[in-house]
CSV table of C-alpha atoms in Angstrom, one decimal:
chain,number,residue,atom,x,y,z
A,1,UNK,CA,62.4,201.6,127.0
A,2,UNK,CA,62.7,202.6,130.7
A,3,UNK,CA,66.0,204.4,130.0
A,4,UNK,CA,64.5,206.3,127.1
A,5,UNK,CA,61.5,207.5,129.1
A,6,UNK,CA,63.7,208.6,132.0
A,7,UNK,CA,65.9,210.5,129.5
A,8,UNK,CA,62.9,212.2,128.0
A,9,UNK,CA,61.5,213.1,131.5
A,10,UNK,CA,64.8,214.7,132.5
A,11,UNK,CA,65.0,216.8,129.4
A,12,UNK,CA,61.5,218.0,129.8
A,13,UNK,CA,62.2,219.1,133.4
A,14,UNK,CA,65.3,221.0,132.3
A,15,UNK,CA,63.7,222.7,129.4
A,16,UNK,CA,60.6,223.7,131.3
A,17,UNK,CA,62.4,225.3,134.3
A,18,UNK,CA,62.6,228.8,133.0
A,19,UNK,CA,59.3,228.6,131.2
A,20,UNK,CA,57.4,228.2,134.4
A,21,UNK,CA,58.6,231.5,135.9
A,22,UNK,CA,56.2,234.4,135.8
A,23,UNK,CA,58.0,237.3,134.4
A,24,UNK,CA,57.0,240.9,134.0
A,25,UNK,CA,56.5,242.1,130.4
A,26,UNK,CA,58.6,244.9,129.2
A,27,UNK,CA,56.5,246.9,126.7
A,28,UNK,CA,58.0,248.9,123.9
A,29,UNK,CA,56.8,252.1,125.4
A,30,UNK,CA,58.3,251.3,128.8
A,31,UNK,CA,61.6,250.3,127.2
A,32,UNK,CA,61.6,253.6,125.3
A,33,UNK,CA,60.9,255.5,128.5
A,34,UNK,CA,63.7,253.7,130.4
A,35,UNK,CA,66.3,254.3,127.7
A,36,UNK,CA,65.4,258.0,127.6
A,37,UNK,CA,65.7,258.2,131.4
A,38,UNK,CA,68.7,255.9,132.1
A,39,UNK,CA,70.9,255.5,129.1
A,40,UNK,CA,74.4,257.0,129.7
A,41,UNK,CA,74.9,258.3,126.2
A,42,UNK,CA,71.5,260.2,126.3
A,43,UNK,CA,72.3,261.6,129.8
A,44,UNK,CA,75.6,262.9,128.6
A,45,UNK,CA,74.0,264.4,125.5
A,46,UNK,CA,71.4,266.2,127.8
A,47,UNK,CA,74.3,267.6,129.9
A,48,UNK,CA,75.9,269.0,126.8
A,49,UNK,CA,72.6,270.7,125.9
A,50,UNK,CA,72.5,272.2,129.4
A,51,UNK,CA,76.0,273.5,128.9
A,52,UNK,CA,75.1,275.0,125.6
A,53,UNK,CA,72.0,276.6,127.1
A,54,UNK,CA,74.2,278.3,129.8
A,55,UNK,CA,76.6,279.5,127.1
A,56,UNK,CA,73.8,281.2,125.2
A,57,UNK,CA,72.6,283.1,128.2
A,58,UNK,CA,72.9,286.9,128.2
A,59,UNK,CA,75.3,286.5,131.1
A,60,UNK,CA,77.8,285.0,128.6
A,61,UNK,CA,77.0,287.5,125.8
A,62,UNK,CA,79.3,290.4,126.6
A,63,UNK,CA,76.4,292.8,126.5
A,64,UNK,CA,76.5,293.4,130.2
A,65,UNK,CA,78.8,295.8,132.0
A,66,UNK,CA,81.6,294.8,134.4
A,67,UNK,CA,81.8,296.1,137.9
A,68,UNK,CA,84.9,295.5,140.0
A,69,UNK,CA,85.6,296.5,143.6
A,70,UNK,CA,88.9,297.0,145.3
A,71,UNK,CA,90.0,297.9,148.8
A,72,UNK,CA,93.3,298.3,150.7
A,73,UNK,CA,94.7,299.1,154.1
A,74,UNK,CA,98.3,300.1,155.2
A,75,UNK,CA,99.6,300.4,158.7
A,76,UNK,CA,103.0,301.9,159.7
A,77,UNK,CA,104.7,302.5,163.0
A,78,UNK,CA,108.0,304.5,163.1
A,79,UNK,CA,110.5,305.2,165.9
A,80,UNK,CA,112.8,308.2,165.1
A,81,UNK,CA,115.4,310.3,166.7
A,82,UNK,CA,116.0,313.9,165.3
A,83,UNK,CA,119.4,315.4,165.9
A,84,UNK,CA,119.6,319.2,165.7
A,85,UNK,CA,122.8,321.0,164.6
A,86,UNK,CA,124.9,322.6,167.3
A,87,UNK,CA,125.3,321.7,171.0
A,88,UNK,CA,123.5,324.6,172.7
A,89,UNK,CA,120.1,326.3,172.3
A,90,UNK,CA,119.8,330.1,171.9
A,91,UNK,CA,119.5,330.5,175.6
A,92,UNK,CA,122.8,328.6,176.2
A,93,UNK,CA,121.1,325.4,177.5
A,94,UNK,CA,122.4,322.1,176.1
A,95,UNK,CA,120.5,321.0,173.0
A,96,UNK,CA,118.9,317.5,173.3
A,97,UNK,CA,117.9,315.2,170.5
A,98,UNK,CA,114.2,314.8,169.8
A,99,UNK,CA,112.8,311.2,170.1
A,100,UNK,CA,109.5,310.2,168.5
A,101,UNK,CA,108.5,306.7,169.5
A,102,UNK,CA,105.6,304.6,168.1
A,103,UNK,CA,104.5,307.1,165.5
A,104,UNK,CA,101.6,305.3,163.8
A,105,UNK,CA,99.9,306.1,160.5
A,106,UNK,CA,97.1,304.3,158.6
A,107,UNK,CA,95.9,304.5,155.1
A,108,UNK,CA,92.6,303.0,153.9
A,109,UNK,CA,91.1,303.0,150.4
A,110,UNK,CA,88.1,301.5,148.6
A,111,UNK,CA,86.7,301.9,145.2
A,112,UNK,CA,84.3,300.7,142.5
A,113,UNK,CA,85.0,300.6,138.8
A,114,UNK,CA,82.4,300.2,136.1
A,115,UNK,CA,83.2,299.5,132.5
A,116,UNK,CA,80.8,299.0,129.6
A,117,UNK,CA,81.5,298.4,125.9
A,118,UNK,CA,79.0,300.5,124.1
A,119,UNK,CA,80.0,299.4,120.6
A,120,UNK,CA,82.6,296.9,119.4
A,121,UNK,CA,82.0,296.8,115.7
A,122,UNK,CA,79.0,294.3,116.0
A,123,UNK,CA,81.5,291.5,117.0
A,124,UNK,CA,79.7,290.5,120.2
A,125,UNK,CA,76.3,290.8,118.4
A,126,UNK,CA,77.3,288.1,116.0
A,127,UNK,CA,79.2,286.1,118.6
A,128,UNK,CA,76.0,286.0,120.6
A,129,UNK,CA,74.1,284.7,117.6
A,130,UNK,CA,76.8,282.0,117.2
A,131,UNK,CA,76.2,280.9,120.8
A,132,UNK,CA,72.4,280.7,120.2
A,133,UNK,CA,73.0,278.7,117.0
A,134,UNK,CA,75.4,276.4,118.8
A,135,UNK,CA,72.7,275.7,121.3
A,136,UNK,CA,70.4,274.7,118.4
A,137,UNK,CA,73.2,272.5,117.0
A,138,UNK,CA,73.8,270.8,120.3
A,139,UNK,CA,70.0,270.1,120.6
A,140,UNK,CA,70.2,268.5,117.1
A,141,UNK,CA,73.2,266.5,118.2
A,142,UNK,CA,71.4,265.3,121.3
A,143,UNK,CA,68.4,264.4,119.1
A,144,UNK,CA,70.7,262.3,116.8
A,145,UNK,CA,72.1,260.6,119.9
A,146,UNK,CA,68.6,259.8,121.1
A,147,UNK,CA,67.5,258.5,117.8
A,148,UNK,CA,70.6,256.3,117.4
A,149,UNK,CA,70.2,255.0,120.9
A,150,UNK,CA,66.5,254.2,120.4
A,151,UNK,CA,67.3,252.3,117.2
A,152,UNK,CA,70.1,250.4,119.0
A,153,UNK,CA,67.7,249.6,121.9
A,154,UNK,CA,65.0,248.3,119.5
A,155,UNK,CA,67.5,246.2,117.6
A,156,UNK,CA,68.3,244.4,120.9
A,157,UNK,CA,64.6,244.4,122.0
A,158,UNK,CA,63.5,242.8,118.8
A,159,UNK,CA,66.3,240.3,119.0
A,160,UNK,CA,64.9,239.3,122.3
A,161,UNK,CA,61.5,239.0,120.8
A,162,UNK,CA,62.8,237.0,117.8
A,163,UNK,CA,64.7,234.5,120.0
A,164,UNK,CA,61.6,234.2,122.3
A,165,UNK,CA,59.4,233.3,119.3
A,166,UNK,CA,62.2,230.9,118.0
A,167,UNK,CA,62.1,229.2,121.4
A,168,UNK,CA,58.4,228.7,121.1
A,169,UNK,CA,59.0,227.1,117.7
A,170,UNK,CA,61.8,224.9,119.1
A,171,UNK,CA,59.6,223.9,122.0
A,172,UNK,CA,56.9,222.8,119.6
A,173,UNK,CA,59.4,220.9,117.5
A,174,UNK,CA,60.8,219.3,120.6
A,175,UNK,CA,57.3,218.2,121.7
A,176,UNK,CA,56.5,216.7,118.3
A,177,UNK,CA,59.8,214.8,118.3
A,178,UNK,CA,59.0,213.6,121.8
A,179,UNK,CA,55.6,212.3,120.7
A,180,UNK,CA,57.2,210.6,117.7
A,181,UNK,CA,59.7,208.9,120.0
A,182,UNK,CA,56.9,207.6,122.2
A,183,UNK,CA,55.0,206.3,119.1
A,184,UNK,CA,58.1,204.6,117.9
A,185,UNK,CA,58.7,202.9,121.2
A,186,UNK,CA,55.1,201.6,121.4
A,187,UNK,CA,55.3,200.4,117.8
A,188,UNK,CA,58.6,198.6,118.6
A,189,UNK,CA,57.2,197.1,121.7
A,190,UNK,CA,54.3,195.6,119.7
A,191,UNK,CA,56.6,194.5,116.9
A,192,UNK,CA,55.3,197.0,114.3
A,193,UNK,CA,58.7,198.4,113.4
A,194,UNK,CA,62.3,198.0,114.1
A,195,UNK,CA,64.7,199.6,116.5
A,196,UNK,CA,65.9,202.1,113.9
A,197,UNK,CA,62.9,204.4,114.2
A,198,UNK,CA,63.4,204.6,117.9
A,199,UNK,CA,67.1,205.4,117.6
A,200,UNK,CA,66.4,208.0,115.0
A,201,UNK,CA,63.8,209.6,117.2
A,202,UNK,CA,66.2,209.6,120.2
A,203,UNK,CA,68.9,211.3,118.1
A,204,UNK,CA,66.4,213.9,116.8
A,205,UNK,CA,65.2,214.5,120.4
A,206,UNK,CA,68.7,215.2,121.6
A,207,UNK,CA,69.4,217.5,118.7
A,208,UNK,CA,66.2,219.4,119.4
A,209,UNK,CA,67.0,219.7,123.1
A,210,UNK,CA,70.5,221.0,122.4
A,211,UNK,CA,69.0,223.6,120.0
A,212,UNK,CA,66.5,224.6,122.6
A,213,UNK,CA,69.1,224.9,125.3
A,214,UNK,CA,71.4,227.0,123.1
A,215,UNK,CA,68.5,229.3,122.2
A,216,UNK,CA,67.5,229.7,125.8
A,217,UNK,CA,71.1,230.7,126.7
A,218,UNK,CA,71.2,233.1,123.8
A,219,UNK,CA,68.0,234.6,125.1
A,220,UNK,CA,69.5,235.2,128.5
A,221,UNK,CA,72.6,236.8,127.0
A,222,UNK,CA,70.5,239.1,124.8
A,223,UNK,CA,68.4,240.1,127.7
A,224,UNK,CA,71.6,241.2,129.5
A,225,UNK,CA,72.5,243.2,126.4
A,226,UNK,CA,69.2,245.0,126.6
A,227,UNK,CA,69.6,245.7,130.3
A,228,UNK,CA,72.9,247.3,129.6
A,229,UNK,CA,71.3,249.6,127.0
A,230,UNK,CA,68.5,250.4,129.5
A,231,UNK,CA,71.0,250.8,132.4
A,232,UNK,CA,69.3,248.3,134.6
A,233,UNK,CA,70.5,245.4,136.7
A,234,UNK,CA,72.0,242.8,134.4
A,235,UNK,CA,70.0,239.9,135.9
A,236,UNK,CA,66.7,241.7,135.7
A,237,UNK,CA,64.5,239.1,133.9
A,238,UNK,CA,61.5,240.0,131.8
A,239,UNK,CA,59.5,239.1,128.7
A,240,UNK,CA,58.9,241.4,125.7
A,241,UNK,CA,56.1,242.2,123.3
A,242,UNK,CA,56.4,240.2,120.1
A,243,UNK,CA,53.6,242.0,118.4
A,244,UNK,CA,54.7,244.0,115.4
A,245,UNK,CA,52.9,246.7,113.5
A,246,UNK,CA,54.2,248.5,110.4
A,247,UNK,CA,53.6,252.1,109.3
A,248,UNK,CA,50.6,252.6,107.1
A,249,UNK,CA,51.6,253.1,103.4
A,250,UNK,CA,49.8,256.5,103.2
A,251,UNK,CA,51.6,257.8,106.3
A,252,UNK,CA,54.9,256.5,104.9
A,253,UNK,CA,54.3,258.5,101.7
A,254,UNK,CA,53.8,261.7,103.7
A,255,UNK,CA,57.0,261.0,105.6
A,256,UNK,CA,59.0,260.6,102.4
A,257,UNK,CA,57.8,263.9,101.1
A,258,UNK,CA,59.5,265.8,103.9
A,259,UNK,CA,62.4,263.4,104.4
A,260,UNK,CA,65.2,265.8,103.6
A,261,UNK,CA,63.7,268.7,105.5
A,262,UNK,CA,63.6,266.6,108.7
A,263,UNK,CA,66.8,264.7,108.4
A,264,UNK,CA,68.9,265.5,111.5
A,265,UNK,CA,72.2,265.4,109.7
A,266,UNK,CA,71.1,267.9,107.1
A,267,UNK,CA,69.7,270.1,109.9
A,268,UNK,CA,73.0,270.0,111.6
A,269,UNK,CA,74.8,271.0,108.4
A,270,UNK,CA,72.4,274.0,108.0
A,271,UNK,CA,73.2,275.0,111.6
A,272,UNK,CA,76.9,274.8,110.9
A,273,UNK,CA,76.5,276.9,107.8
A,274,UNK,CA,74.7,279.5,109.9
A,275,UNK,CA,77.4,279.5,112.5
A,276,UNK,CA,80.2,280.0,109.9
A,277,UNK,CA,78.2,282.9,108.4
A,278,UNK,CA,77.9,284.6,111.8
A,279,UNK,CA,81.6,284.0,112.4
A,280,UNK,CA,82.5,285.7,109.1
A,281,UNK,CA,80.4,288.7,110.0
A,282,UNK,CA,81.9,288.8,113.5
A,283,UNK,CA,85.4,288.8,112.0
A,284,UNK,CA,84.5,291.9,110.0
A,285,UNK,CA,84.1,293.9,113.2
A,286,UNK,CA,87.9,294.4,113.2
A,287,UNK,CA,87.3,297.2,110.7
A,288,UNK,CA,85.1,299.2,113.0
A,289,UNK,CA,86.0,301.1,116.2
A,290,UNK,CA,85.3,300.1,119.8
A,291,UNK,CA,83.5,302.6,122.0
A,292,UNK,CA,83.5,302.2,125.8
A,293,UNK,CA,82.1,303.9,128.9
A,294,UNK,CA,83.7,303.8,132.3
A,295,UNK,CA,82.9,305.1,135.8
A,296,UNK,CA,84.6,305.0,139.1
A,297,UNK,CA,84.0,305.9,142.7
A,298,UNK,CA,86.7,305.9,145.4
A,299,UNK,CA,87.2,306.6,149.1
A,300,UNK,CA,90.6,307.2,150.8
A,301,UNK,CA,91.4,307.8,154.4
A,302,UNK,CA,94.9,308.8,155.6
A,303,UNK,CA,95.7,309.0,159.3
A,304,UNK,CA,99.2,310.2,160.0
A,305,UNK,CA,101.0,310.5,163.4
A,306,UNK,CA,102.4,313.9,164.6
A,307,UNK,CA,106.0,314.6,163.6
A,308,UNK,CA,108.6,317.1,164.8
A,309,UNK,CA,107.2,319.9,162.7
A,310,UNK,CA,103.6,318.9,161.9
A,311,UNK,CA,100.7,317.7,164.0
A,312,UNK,CA,98.9,314.5,163.2
A,313,UNK,CA,96.2,314.7,160.6
A,314,UNK,CA,93.2,312.7,159.3
A,315,UNK,CA,92.6,313.2,155.6
A,316,UNK,CA,89.5,311.7,153.9
A,317,UNK,CA,89.0,311.9,150.1
A,318,UNK,CA,85.9,310.9,148.0
A,319,UNK,CA,86.3,310.7,144.3
A,320,UNK,CA,83.8,310.1,141.4
A,321,UNK,CA,84.7,309.9,137.7
A,322,UNK,CA,83.0,309.2,134.4
A,323,UNK,CA,84.8,308.7,131.1
A,324,UNK,CA,84.4,307.5,127.5
A,325,UNK,CA,87.0,305.8,125.2
A,326,UNK,CA,87.2,305.1,121.5
A,327,UNK,CA,89.7,302.6,120.2
A,328,UNK,CA,90.2,302.0,116.5
A,329,UNK,CA,92.8,299.6,115.2
A,330,UNK,CA,93.6,301.3,111.9
A,331,UNK,CA,96.1,298.6,111.0
A,332,UNK,CA,96.8,295.4,113.0
A,333,UNK,CA,99.5,294.0,110.8
A,334,UNK,CA,97.0,292.2,108.6
A,335,UNK,CA,95.7,289.6,111.1
A,336,UNK,CA,92.1,290.8,110.7
A,337,UNK,CA,92.1,290.6,107.0
A,338,UNK,CA,93.6,287.1,107.2
A,339,UNK,CA,90.9,286.0,109.6
A,340,UNK,CA,88.2,287.3,107.3
A,341,UNK,CA,89.7,285.5,104.3
A,342,UNK,CA,89.9,282.2,106.3
A,343,UNK,CA,86.3,282.6,107.5
A,344,UNK,CA,85.1,283.0,103.9
A,345,UNK,CA,87.0,279.9,102.9
A,346,UNK,CA,85.5,277.9,105.8
A,347,UNK,CA,82.1,279.1,104.8
A,348,UNK,CA,82.7,277.9,101.2
A,349,UNK,CA,83.9,274.6,102.5
A,350,UNK,CA,80.8,274.2,104.7
A,351,UNK,CA,78.7,274.9,101.7
A,352,UNK,CA,80.5,272.1,99.7
A,353,UNK,CA,80.1,269.7,102.7
A,354,UNK,CA,76.4,270.5,102.9
A,355,UNK,CA,75.9,269.7,99.2
A,356,UNK,CA,77.9,266.4,99.6
A,357,UNK,CA,75.8,265.5,102.6
A,358,UNK,CA,72.6,266.1,100.7
A,359,UNK,CA,73.7,263.6,98.1
A,360,UNK,CA,74.6,261.1,100.7
A,361,UNK,CA,71.4,261.5,102.6
A,362,UNK,CA,69.3,261.2,99.5
A,363,UNK,CA,71.1,258.0,98.7
A,364,UNK,CA,70.7,256.7,102.3
A,365,UNK,CA,67.0,257.4,102.3
A,366,UNK,CA,66.5,255.8,98.9
A,367,UNK,CA,68.4,252.7,100.0
A,368,UNK,CA,66.6,252.5,103.3
A,369,UNK,CA,63.2,252.7,101.6
A,370,UNK,CA,64.2,250.0,99.1
A,371,UNK,CA,65.5,247.8,101.9
A,372,UNK,CA,62.3,248.3,103.9
A,373,UNK,CA,60.0,247.4,101.0
A,374,UNK,CA,62.1,244.4,100.0
A,375,UNK,CA,62.3,243.1,103.6
A,376,UNK,CA,58.5,243.6,104.0
A,377,UNK,CA,57.9,241.6,100.8
A,378,UNK,CA,60.2,238.9,102.1
A,379,UNK,CA,58.2,238.7,105.3
A,380,UNK,CA,55.0,238.3,103.4
A,381,UNK,CA,56.5,235.5,101.4
A,382,UNK,CA,57.8,233.8,104.5
A,383,UNK,CA,54.3,234.0,106.0
A,384,UNK,CA,53.0,232.0,103.0
A,385,UNK,CA,55.9,229.7,103.3
A,386,UNK,CA,55.0,228.8,106.9
A,387,UNK,CA,51.5,227.9,105.8
A,388,UNK,CA,52.9,225.6,103.1
A,389,UNK,CA,55.4,224.0,105.4
A,390,UNK,CA,52.7,223.5,108.1
A,391,UNK,CA,50.4,221.7,105.6
A,392,UNK,CA,53.4,219.6,104.4
A,393,UNK,CA,54.3,218.6,107.9
A,394,UNK,CA,50.7,217.8,108.9
A,395,UNK,CA,50.3,215.6,105.8
A,396,UNK,CA,53.7,213.9,106.3
A,397,UNK,CA,52.8,213.2,109.9
A,398,UNK,CA,49.5,211.5,108.9
A,399,UNK,CA,51.3,209.5,106.3
A,400,UNK,CA,54.0,208.5,108.8
A,401,UNK,CA,51.3,207.2,111.2
A,402,UNK,CA,49.9,205.1,108.3
A,403,UNK,CA,53.4,203.8,107.5
A,404,UNK,CA,53.5,205.4,104.1
A,405,UNK,CA,56.8,207.4,104.7
A,406,UNK,CA,59.8,206.8,106.9
A,407,UNK,CA,60.9,208.7,110.0
A,408,UNK,CA,63.6,210.3,108.0
A,409,UNK,CA,61.1,211.8,105.6
A,410,UNK,CA,59.0,213.0,108.5
A,411,UNK,CA,62.0,214.6,110.1
A,412,UNK,CA,62.8,216.5,106.9
A,413,UNK,CA,59.3,217.9,106.8
A,414,UNK,CA,59.7,218.8,110.5
A,415,UNK,CA,63.0,220.6,109.8
A,416,UNK,CA,61.4,222.4,106.9
A,417,UNK,CA,58.7,223.7,109.1
A,418,UNK,CA,61.2,224.7,111.8
A,419,UNK,CA,63.3,226.6,109.2
A,420,UNK,CA,60.2,228.3,107.7
A,421,UNK,CA,59.0,229.6,111.1
A,422,UNK,CA,62.4,230.8,112.3
A,423,UNK,CA,62.9,232.4,108.9
A,424,UNK,CA,59.6,234.1,109.1
A,425,UNK,CA,60.5,235.5,112.6
A,426,UNK,CA,63.8,236.8,111.2
A,427,UNK,CA,62.1,238.4,108.2
A,428,UNK,CA,59.5,240.1,110.5
A,429,UNK,CA,62.0,241.8,112.7
A,430,UNK,CA,64.4,242.6,109.9
A,431,UNK,CA,61.5,244.4,108.2
A,432,UNK,CA,60.7,246.3,111.4
A,433,UNK,CA,64.4,247.3,111.9
A,434,UNK,CA,64.5,248.5,108.3
A,435,UNK,CA,61.4,250.6,109.0
A,436,UNK,CA,63.1,252.1,112.1
A,437,UNK,CA,66.2,253.0,110.1
A,438,UNK,CA,64.0,254.6,107.4
A,439,UNK,CA,62.1,256.6,110.1
A,440,UNK,CA,65.4,257.7,111.6
A,441,UNK,CA,66.7,259.0,108.2
A,442,UNK,CA,63.5,260.8,107.5
A,443,UNK,CA,63.5,262.5,110.9
A,444,UNK,CA,60.2,260.9,112.1
A,445,UNK,CA,61.5,258.2,114.5
A,446,UNK,CA,60.5,260.2,117.6
A,447,UNK,CA,57.1,261.2,116.1
A,448,UNK,CA,55.9,257.8,115.1
A,449,UNK,CA,54.2,255.1,117.2
A,450,UNK,CA,56.6,252.2,117.2
């Protein structure tokens, strides 16, 4: 009996080590805040939105003129010898060659050129609309990333909560088995039963301790998974909120009425449809002329050295010019017509994809609602099953104390209670995850208190 008591004491110390630590509670709202601030996927999606916002700026629209500046400078230095024909001058004196050394000349210029496309067949107008619509599409894609990440985060969060509640059930089971072992030892010491009840209780206690240790390790691993999603230190320890509330039925009915209108995938399909429509209209600009305006201002300075026949001069010139141009591609070899035909085909294909997506989304929403209702009903049944299993265990325990049933029968009632409670925990969080998936498909995940 001394060995058994020491064995039980050691197990209790091991199992209670982590339970004594005071840990901070990570609420659902705090977890949502952390994932929005720290998750890598969400941060990348936000950067993509920022890029799309820059692209839709008027600075990227083609509606503004272009202004270019240019400047230049040239420097020359010449050494020359001029030989005159004949050997004597008119006065009979010997004729000498003329040498001009270090004759320097400089040329400087600077100018501004302004160009503005006044009309390009409405191409840039629709291209600018495409950029704006692409920004809306990128926002929808970022929203989808956020919704998917939040569902992923809660799937891990609720897994931590489920394992936490399972550990509580296993600790209760362990405690009941430990008490049964002590009763069996006392009964054996006083000759009221044989050694078999003690051995059965010891085996059951070891099995319960192993289950509890495995569940605790699983909890630590799952907490690390959640820390990865939240982008926190892996060993950051915490507890979670195990309270679950479900959406009110009336609110759920309102959500279902506008499910298709708020579904993010359908909204993206509509945005793609709009982009293709604008692209088709932009392609038609090839049939219209392009009208442009241009202006220029220039400054030139020439400084030349004196030569044999001309003195050195400084010449400064200022120039200013305005102009207009009209370009009309009357025939481009058929490329423009081909582009328009392809744009129409792409628009038709996008329309077909949108209809296909509508069917798929309707199916997904119907399946998600059915799964949610089914899992919620299962959870309600599991709650009743726990009540039944609890009553059965309590009565079996009383009958065991009176010697009316064996330890094997009591253990079976204990296992039934354990399975009922863990099944209820699983059903509860499965129902909540089914609700989250339904809210995501109906576009209300970010608008509902979770």
